[in-house]
Short mmCIF file of C-alpha atoms in Angstrom, two decimals:
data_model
loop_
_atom_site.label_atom_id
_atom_site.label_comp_id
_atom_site.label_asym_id
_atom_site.label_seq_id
_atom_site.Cartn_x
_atom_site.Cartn_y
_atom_site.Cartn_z
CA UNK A 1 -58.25 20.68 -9.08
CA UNK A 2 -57.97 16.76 -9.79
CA UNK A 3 -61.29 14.98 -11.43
CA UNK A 4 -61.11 11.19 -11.01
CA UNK A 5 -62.16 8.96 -14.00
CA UNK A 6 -62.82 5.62 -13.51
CA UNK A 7 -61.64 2.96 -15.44
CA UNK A 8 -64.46 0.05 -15.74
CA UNK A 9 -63.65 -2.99 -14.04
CA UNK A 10 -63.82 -4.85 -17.34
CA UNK A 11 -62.84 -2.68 -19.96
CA UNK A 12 -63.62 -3.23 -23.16
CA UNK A 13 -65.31 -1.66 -26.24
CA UNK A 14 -68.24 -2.36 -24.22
CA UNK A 15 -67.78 -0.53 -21.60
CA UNK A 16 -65.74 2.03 -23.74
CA UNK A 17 -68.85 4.95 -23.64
CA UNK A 18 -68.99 4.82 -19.77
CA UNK A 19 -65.48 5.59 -19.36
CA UNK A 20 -65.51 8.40 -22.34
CA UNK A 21 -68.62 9.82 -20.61
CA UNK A 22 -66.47 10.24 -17.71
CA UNK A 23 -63.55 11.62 -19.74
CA UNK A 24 -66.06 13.90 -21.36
CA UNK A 25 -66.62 15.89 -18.35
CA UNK A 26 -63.23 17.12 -17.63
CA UNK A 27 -62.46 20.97 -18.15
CA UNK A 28 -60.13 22.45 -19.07
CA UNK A 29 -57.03 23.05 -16.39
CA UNK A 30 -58.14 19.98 -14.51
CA UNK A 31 -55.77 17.69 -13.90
CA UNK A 32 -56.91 13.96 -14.37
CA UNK A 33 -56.63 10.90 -12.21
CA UNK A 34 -57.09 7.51 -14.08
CA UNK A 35 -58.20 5.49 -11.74
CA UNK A 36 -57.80 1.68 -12.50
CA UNK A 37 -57.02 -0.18 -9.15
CA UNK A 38 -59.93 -1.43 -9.29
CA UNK A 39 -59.67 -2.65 -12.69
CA UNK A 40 -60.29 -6.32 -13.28
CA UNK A 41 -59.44 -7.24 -17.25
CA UNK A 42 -58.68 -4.81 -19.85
CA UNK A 43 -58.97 -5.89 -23.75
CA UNK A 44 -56.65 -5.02 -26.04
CA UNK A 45 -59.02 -2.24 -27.44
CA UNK A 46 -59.41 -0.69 -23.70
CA UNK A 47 -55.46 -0.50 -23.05
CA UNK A 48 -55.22 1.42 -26.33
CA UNK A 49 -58.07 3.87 -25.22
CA UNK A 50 -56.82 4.45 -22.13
CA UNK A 51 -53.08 5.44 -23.79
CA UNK A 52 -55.46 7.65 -26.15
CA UNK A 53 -57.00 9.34 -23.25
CA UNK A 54 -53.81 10.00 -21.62
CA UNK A 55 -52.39 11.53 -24.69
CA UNK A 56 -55.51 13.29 -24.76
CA UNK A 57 -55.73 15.01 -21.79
CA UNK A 58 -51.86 15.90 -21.40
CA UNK A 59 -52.30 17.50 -24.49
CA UNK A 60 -55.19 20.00 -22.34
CA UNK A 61 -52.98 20.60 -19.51
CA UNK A 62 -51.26 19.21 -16.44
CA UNK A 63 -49.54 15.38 -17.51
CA UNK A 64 -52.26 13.20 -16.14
CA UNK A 65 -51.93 10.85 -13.27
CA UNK A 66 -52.59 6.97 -13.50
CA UNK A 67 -53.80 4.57 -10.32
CA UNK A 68 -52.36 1.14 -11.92
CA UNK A 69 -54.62 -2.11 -10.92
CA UNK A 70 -54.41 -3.14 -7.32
CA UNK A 71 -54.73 -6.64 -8.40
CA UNK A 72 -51.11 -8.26 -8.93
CA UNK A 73 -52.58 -10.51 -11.74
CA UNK A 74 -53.99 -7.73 -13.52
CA UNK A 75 -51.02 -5.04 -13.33
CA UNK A 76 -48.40 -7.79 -14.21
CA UNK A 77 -50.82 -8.96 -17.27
CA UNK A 78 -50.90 -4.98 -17.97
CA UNK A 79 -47.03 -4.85 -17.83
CA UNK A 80 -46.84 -7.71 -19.45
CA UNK A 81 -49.11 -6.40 -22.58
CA UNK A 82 -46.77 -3.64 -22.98
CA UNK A 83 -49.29 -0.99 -21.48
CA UNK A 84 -46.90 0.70 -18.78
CA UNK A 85 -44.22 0.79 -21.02
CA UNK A 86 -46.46 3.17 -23.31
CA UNK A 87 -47.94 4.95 -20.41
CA UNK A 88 -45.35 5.99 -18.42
CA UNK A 89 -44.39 8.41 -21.33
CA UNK A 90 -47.68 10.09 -20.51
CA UNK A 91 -49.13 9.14 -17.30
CA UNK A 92 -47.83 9.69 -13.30
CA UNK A 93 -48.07 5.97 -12.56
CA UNK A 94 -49.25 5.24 -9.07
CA UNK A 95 -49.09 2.16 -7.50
CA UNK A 96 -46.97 -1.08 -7.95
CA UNK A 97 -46.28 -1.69 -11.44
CA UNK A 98 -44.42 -4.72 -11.55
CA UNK A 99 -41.15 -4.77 -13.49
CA UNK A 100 -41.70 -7.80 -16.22
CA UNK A 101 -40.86 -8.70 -19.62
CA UNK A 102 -43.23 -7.58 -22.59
CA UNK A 103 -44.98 -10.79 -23.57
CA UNK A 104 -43.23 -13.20 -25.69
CA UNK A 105 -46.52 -15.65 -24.92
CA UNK A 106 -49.15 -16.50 -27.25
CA UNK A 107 -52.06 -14.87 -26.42
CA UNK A 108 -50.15 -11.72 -27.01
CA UNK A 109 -49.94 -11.78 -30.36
CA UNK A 110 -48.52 -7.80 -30.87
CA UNK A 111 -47.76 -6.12 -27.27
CA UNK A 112 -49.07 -2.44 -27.04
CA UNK A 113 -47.28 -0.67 -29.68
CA UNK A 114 -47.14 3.05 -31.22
CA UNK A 115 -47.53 3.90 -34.42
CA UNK A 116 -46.07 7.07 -35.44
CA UNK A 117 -44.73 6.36 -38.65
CA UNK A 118 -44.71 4.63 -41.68
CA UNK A 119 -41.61 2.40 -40.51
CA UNK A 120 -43.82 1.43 -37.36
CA UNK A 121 -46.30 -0.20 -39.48
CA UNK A 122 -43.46 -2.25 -41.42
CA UNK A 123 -42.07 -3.10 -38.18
CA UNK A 124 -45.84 -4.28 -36.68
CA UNK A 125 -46.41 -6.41 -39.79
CA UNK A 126 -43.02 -7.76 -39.81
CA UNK A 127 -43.66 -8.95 -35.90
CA UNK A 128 -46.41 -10.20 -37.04
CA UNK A 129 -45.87 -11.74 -39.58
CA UNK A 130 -43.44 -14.20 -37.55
CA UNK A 131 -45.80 -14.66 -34.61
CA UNK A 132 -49.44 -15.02 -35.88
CA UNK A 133 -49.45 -17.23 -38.20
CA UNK A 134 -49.54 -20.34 -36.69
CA UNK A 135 -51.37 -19.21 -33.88
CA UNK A 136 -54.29 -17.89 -36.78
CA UNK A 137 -54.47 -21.19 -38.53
CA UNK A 138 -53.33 -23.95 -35.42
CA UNK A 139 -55.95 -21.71 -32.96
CA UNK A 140 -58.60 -20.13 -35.00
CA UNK A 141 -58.78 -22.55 -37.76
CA UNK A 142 -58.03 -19.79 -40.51
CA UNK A 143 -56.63 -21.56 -43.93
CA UNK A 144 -52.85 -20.16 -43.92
CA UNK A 145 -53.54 -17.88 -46.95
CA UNK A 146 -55.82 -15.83 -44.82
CA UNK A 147 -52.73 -14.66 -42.64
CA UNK A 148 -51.56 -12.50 -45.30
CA UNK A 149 -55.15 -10.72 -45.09
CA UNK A 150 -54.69 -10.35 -41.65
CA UNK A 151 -51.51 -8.90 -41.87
CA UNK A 152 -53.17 -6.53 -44.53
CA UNK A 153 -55.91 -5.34 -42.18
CA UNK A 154 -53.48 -4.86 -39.73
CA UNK A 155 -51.21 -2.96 -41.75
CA UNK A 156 -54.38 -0.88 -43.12
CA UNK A 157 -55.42 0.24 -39.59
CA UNK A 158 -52.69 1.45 -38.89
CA UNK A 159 -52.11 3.45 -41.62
CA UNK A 160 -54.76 5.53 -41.13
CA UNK A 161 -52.96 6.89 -37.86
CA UNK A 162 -49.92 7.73 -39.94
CA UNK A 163 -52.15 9.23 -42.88
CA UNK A 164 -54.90 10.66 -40.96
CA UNK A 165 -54.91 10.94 -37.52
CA UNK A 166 -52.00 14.14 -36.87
CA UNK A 167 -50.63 12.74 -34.15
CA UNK A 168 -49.23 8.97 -33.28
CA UNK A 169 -50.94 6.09 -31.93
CA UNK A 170 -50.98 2.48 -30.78
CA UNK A 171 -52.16 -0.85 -31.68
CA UNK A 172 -52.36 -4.36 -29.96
CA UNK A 173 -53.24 -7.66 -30.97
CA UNK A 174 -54.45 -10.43 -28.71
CA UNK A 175 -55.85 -13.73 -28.90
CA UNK A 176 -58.75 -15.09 -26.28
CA UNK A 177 -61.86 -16.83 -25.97
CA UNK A 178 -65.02 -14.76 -26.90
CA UNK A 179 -67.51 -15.79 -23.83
CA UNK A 180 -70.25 -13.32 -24.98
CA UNK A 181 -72.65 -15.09 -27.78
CA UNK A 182 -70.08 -16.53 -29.74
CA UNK A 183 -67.91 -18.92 -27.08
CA UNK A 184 -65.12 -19.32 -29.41
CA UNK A 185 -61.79 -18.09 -29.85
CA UNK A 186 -61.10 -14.64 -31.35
CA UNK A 187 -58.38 -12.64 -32.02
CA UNK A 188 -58.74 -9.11 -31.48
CA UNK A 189 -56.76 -5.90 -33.24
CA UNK A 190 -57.55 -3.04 -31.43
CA UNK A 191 -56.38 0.20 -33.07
CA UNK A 192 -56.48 3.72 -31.17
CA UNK A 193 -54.99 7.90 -31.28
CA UNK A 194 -56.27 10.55 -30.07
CA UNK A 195 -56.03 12.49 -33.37
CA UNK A 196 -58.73 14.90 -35.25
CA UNK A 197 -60.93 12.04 -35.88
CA UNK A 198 -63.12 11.30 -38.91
CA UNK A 199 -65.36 14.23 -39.40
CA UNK A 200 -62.88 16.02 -39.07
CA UNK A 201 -60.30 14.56 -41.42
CA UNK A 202 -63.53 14.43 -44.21
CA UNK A 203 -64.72 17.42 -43.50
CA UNK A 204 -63.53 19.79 -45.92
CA UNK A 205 -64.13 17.57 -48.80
CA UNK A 206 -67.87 15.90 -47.55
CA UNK A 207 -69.55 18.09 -45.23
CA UNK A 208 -71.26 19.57 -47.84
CA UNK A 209 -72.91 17.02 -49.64
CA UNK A 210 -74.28 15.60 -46.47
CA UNK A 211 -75.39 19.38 -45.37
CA UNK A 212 -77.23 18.82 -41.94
CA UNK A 213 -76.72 15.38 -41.45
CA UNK A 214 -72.92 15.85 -41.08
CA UNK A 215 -71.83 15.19 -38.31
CA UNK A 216 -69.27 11.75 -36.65
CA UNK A 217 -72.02 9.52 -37.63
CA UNK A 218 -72.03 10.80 -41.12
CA UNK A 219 -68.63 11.08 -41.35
CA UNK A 220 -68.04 7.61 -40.13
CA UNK A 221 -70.39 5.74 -42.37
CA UNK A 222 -68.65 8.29 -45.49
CA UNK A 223 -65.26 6.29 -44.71
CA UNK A 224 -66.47 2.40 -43.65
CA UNK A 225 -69.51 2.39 -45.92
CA UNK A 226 -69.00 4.40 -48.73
CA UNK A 227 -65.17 4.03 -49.39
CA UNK A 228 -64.80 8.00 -48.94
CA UNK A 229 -60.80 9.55 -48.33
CA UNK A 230 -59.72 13.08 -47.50
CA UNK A 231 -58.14 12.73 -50.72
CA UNK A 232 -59.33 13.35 -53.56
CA UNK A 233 -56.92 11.65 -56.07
CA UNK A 234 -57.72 7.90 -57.33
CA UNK A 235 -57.31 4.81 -55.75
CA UNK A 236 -57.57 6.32 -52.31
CA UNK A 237 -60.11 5.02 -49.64
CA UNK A 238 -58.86 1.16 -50.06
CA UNK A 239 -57.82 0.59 -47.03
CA UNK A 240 -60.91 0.29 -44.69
CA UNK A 241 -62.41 -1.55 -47.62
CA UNK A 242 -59.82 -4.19 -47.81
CA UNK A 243 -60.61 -4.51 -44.21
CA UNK A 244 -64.35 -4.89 -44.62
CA UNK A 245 -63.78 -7.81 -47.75
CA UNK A 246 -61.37 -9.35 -45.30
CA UNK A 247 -63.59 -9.54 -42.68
CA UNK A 248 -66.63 -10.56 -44.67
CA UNK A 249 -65.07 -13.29 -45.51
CA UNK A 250 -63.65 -14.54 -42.29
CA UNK A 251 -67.13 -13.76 -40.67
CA UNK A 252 -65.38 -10.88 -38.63
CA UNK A 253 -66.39 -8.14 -37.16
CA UNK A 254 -64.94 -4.38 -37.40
CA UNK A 255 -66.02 -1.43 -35.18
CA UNK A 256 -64.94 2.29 -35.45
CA UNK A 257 -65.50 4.82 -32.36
CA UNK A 258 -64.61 8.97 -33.19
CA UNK A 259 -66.09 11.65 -31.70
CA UNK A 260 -69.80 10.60 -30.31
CA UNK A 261 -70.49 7.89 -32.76
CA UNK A 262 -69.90 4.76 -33.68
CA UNK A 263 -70.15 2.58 -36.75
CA UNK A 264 -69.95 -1.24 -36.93
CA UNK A 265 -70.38 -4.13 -39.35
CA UNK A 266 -71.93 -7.15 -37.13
CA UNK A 267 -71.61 -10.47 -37.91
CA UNK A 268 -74.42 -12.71 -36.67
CA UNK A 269 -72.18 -14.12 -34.21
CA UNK A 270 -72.34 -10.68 -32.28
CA UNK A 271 -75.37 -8.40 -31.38
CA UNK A 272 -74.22 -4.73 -31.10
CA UNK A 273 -75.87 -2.14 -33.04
CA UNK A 274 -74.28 -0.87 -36.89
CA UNK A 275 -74.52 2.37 -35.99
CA UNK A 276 -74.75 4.73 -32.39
CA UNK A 277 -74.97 8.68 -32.30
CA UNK A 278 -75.02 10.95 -29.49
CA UNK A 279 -72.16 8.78 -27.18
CA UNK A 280 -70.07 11.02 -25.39
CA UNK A 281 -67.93 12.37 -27.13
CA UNK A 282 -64.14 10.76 -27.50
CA UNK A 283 -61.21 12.48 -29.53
CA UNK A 284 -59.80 10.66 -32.27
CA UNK A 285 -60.37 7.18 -33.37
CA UNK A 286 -60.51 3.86 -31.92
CA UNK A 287 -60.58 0.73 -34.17
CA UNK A 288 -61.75 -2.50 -33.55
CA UNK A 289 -61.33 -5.97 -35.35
CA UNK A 290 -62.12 -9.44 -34.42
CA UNK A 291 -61.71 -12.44 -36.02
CA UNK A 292 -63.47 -15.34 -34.86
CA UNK A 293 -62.08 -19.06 -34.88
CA UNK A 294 -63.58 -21.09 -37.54
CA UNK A 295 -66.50 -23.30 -36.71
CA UNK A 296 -64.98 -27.09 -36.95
CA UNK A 297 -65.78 -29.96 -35.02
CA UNK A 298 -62.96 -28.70 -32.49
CA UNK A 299 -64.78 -28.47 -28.73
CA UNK A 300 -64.26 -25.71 -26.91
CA UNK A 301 -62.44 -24.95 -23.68
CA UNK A 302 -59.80 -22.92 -22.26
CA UNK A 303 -60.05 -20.11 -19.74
CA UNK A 304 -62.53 -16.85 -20.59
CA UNK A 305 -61.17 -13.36 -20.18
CA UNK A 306 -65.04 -12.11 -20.69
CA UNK B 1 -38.16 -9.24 -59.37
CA UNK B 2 -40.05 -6.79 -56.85
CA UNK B 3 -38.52 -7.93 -53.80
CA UNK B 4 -35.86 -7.05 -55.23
CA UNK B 5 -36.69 -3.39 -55.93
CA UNK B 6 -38.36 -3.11 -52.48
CA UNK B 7 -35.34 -3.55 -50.62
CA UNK B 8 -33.22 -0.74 -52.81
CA UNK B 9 -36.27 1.72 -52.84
CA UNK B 10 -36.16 2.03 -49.10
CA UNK B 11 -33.83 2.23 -46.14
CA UNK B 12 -34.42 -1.15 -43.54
CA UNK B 13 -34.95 -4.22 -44.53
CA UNK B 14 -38.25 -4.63 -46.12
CA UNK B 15 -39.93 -7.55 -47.28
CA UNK B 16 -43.84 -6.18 -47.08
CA UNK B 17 -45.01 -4.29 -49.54
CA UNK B 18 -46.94 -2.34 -46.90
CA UNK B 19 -47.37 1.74 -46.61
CA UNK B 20 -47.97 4.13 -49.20
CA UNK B 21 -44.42 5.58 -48.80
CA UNK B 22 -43.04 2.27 -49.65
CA UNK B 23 -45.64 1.73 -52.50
CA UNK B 24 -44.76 5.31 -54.18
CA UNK B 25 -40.75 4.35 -53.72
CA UNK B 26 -41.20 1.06 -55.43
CA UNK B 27 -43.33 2.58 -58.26
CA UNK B 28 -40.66 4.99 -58.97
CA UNK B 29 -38.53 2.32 -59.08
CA UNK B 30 -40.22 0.44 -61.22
CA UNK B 31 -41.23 2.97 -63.45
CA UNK B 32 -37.47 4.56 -64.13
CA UNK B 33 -36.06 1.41 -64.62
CA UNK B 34 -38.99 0.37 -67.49
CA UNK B 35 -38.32 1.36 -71.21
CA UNK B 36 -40.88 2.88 -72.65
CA UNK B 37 -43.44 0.44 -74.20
CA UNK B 38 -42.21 -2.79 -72.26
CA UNK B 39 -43.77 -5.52 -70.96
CA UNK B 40 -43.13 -6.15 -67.17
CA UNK B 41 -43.77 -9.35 -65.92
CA UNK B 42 -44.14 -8.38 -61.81
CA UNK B 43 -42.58 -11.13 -59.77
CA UNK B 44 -43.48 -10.68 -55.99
CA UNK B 45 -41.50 -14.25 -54.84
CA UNK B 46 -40.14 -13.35 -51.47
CA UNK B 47 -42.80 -10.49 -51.35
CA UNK B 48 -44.33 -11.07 -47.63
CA UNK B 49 -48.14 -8.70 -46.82
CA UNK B 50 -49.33 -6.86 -49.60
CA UNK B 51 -51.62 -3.64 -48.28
CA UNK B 52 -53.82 -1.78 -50.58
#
């Protein structure tokens, strides 16, 4: 038996829930259609989910089949983001996937990318390391120093795949204008596996001390607010921390989905909520990071993607 | 000179300190090559990102 899940028109960490709540339905033994002709735009966060929920479900059962985006526009944007590349490894592809070079352009600042290993993150900082920075400080207005930090928050998300996750997966980074509140420029890392997820990871070593409360939401706040690792010996749980005093100071924003909850720091640009529970549930984790462009007399313009 | 050390503590050709692989390998490094009871001065020219 085939269930269809539908991929959102615009999909985005937004719209991320509806599409898990559609994943979270599927049983066991069903094979599962992806259904994204009718898809519209896709973030950088959404085109790592959707890898992580193919990953996902071939792991239950039959390899999972994939209806690419009718639109020509939006399948060679896809293509050219470095999505089918990544997802023919774990999707049937249906439909016209056009055959075009992974971006080179700069709004794609780090095509779709897998992380398996510790020599993937060298090679994702490395790339960007060459790329971003002159799009971060010529673009967003970031002082040139603040490159290296992004390059360090990259670098940091990623290796929590590689130290936590117990299985690979991918990152992206892409620059575009943020229509919703903000109207400026952002660039987005979006982070994603379909590994055991924070409680999971923390649970041997925190459940306790939280006792009923723990649960994803618990476990979450342990790691982003509280500095908490799996392991025990010292100096560990930096990384999301460096992340957080990178993004304070850049007035960013960073969002973690695992399981059925979800955990973000706002800035007052932005007006989601610091913390959801009871979402339907989502294996692994899926990371999200935004810088904005700083506020300077630059006016704005350009073409929206939201 | 840590760059230095970096690119003989790991196969590939490194110039992030990035990874806590790479951080262990040039720590070893560092540490073997130190006599007891010196004083290092750590010189990261050429040193690209820098992760926790």
């Amino acid at each position: 038996m085939t269930r269809l899940i539908e991929v959102p028109t615009q999909f985005d960490d937004r719209s991320f829930d509806q599409f898990a709540a559609s994943y979270a339905q599927a049983v066991d033994g069903e094979r599962l259609l992806f259904d994204a002709h009718a898809a519209e735009w896709a973030s950088p966060y959404g085109l790592v989910g959707l890898l992580a929920a193919g990953e996902a479900a071939a792991r239950k059962g039959e390899r999972p089949l994939l209806t690419a985006p009718a639109n020509p526009d939006v399948v060679s944007y896809w293509a050219r983001a470095g999505f089918f590349r990544e997802a023919a490894d774990l999707f049937e592809v249906h439909g016209k996937v056009p055959k075009v070079k992974v971006a080179v352009e700069s709004e794609v600042l780090l095509p779709v990318t897998p992380v398996r290993a510790a020599e993937d993150v060298h090679a994702v900082v490395s790339t960007i390391q060459q790329r971003a920075s002159a799009i971060l400080s010529s673009e967003l207005g970031l002082d040139p120093k603040a490159t290296m930090g992004f390059a360090m928050a990259l670098s940091e998300s990623c290796q929590n795949i590689v130290e936590h996750a117990g299985t690979g997966g991918w990152v992206a980074v892409q620059a575009y204008n943020w229509r919703r509140k903000l109207a400026r420029r952002v660039v987005v890392i979006a982070v994603a596996d379909a590994g055991v997820g924070f409680r999971h990871s923390l649970e041997p070593t925190q459940a306790k001390r939280f006792g009923e409360r723990w649960g994803d939401a618990a476990a979450l706040e342990a790691a982003l607010i509280q500095g908490v690792s799996r392991f025990r010996d010292p100096g560990r749980g930096q990384g999301l921390a460096g992340i957080r005093r990178y993004l304070a100071r850049w007035e960013g924003k960073v969002a973690i989905r695992s399981g059925s909850a979800r955990i973000a720091i706002v800035p007052r640009w932005d007006d989601d909520l610091p913390l959801r529970d009871g979402l339907p549930a989502f294996p692994g984790s899926q990371v999200l990071l935004i810088i904005p462009e700083q506020e300077s007399e630059k006016s704005g313009g350009g073409s929206s993607k939201q | 000179m840590v760059k230095a050390v970096l690119q003989r503590s790991v196969s590939g050709f490194y110039t992030d300190l990035v990874t806590r692989p790479t951080g262990r390998a040039v720590r070893e490094n560092i540490e073997r090559d130190l006599a007891h009871g010196t004083i290092a001065v750590m010189d990261f020219t050429g040193v690209g990102c820098l992760d926790y």
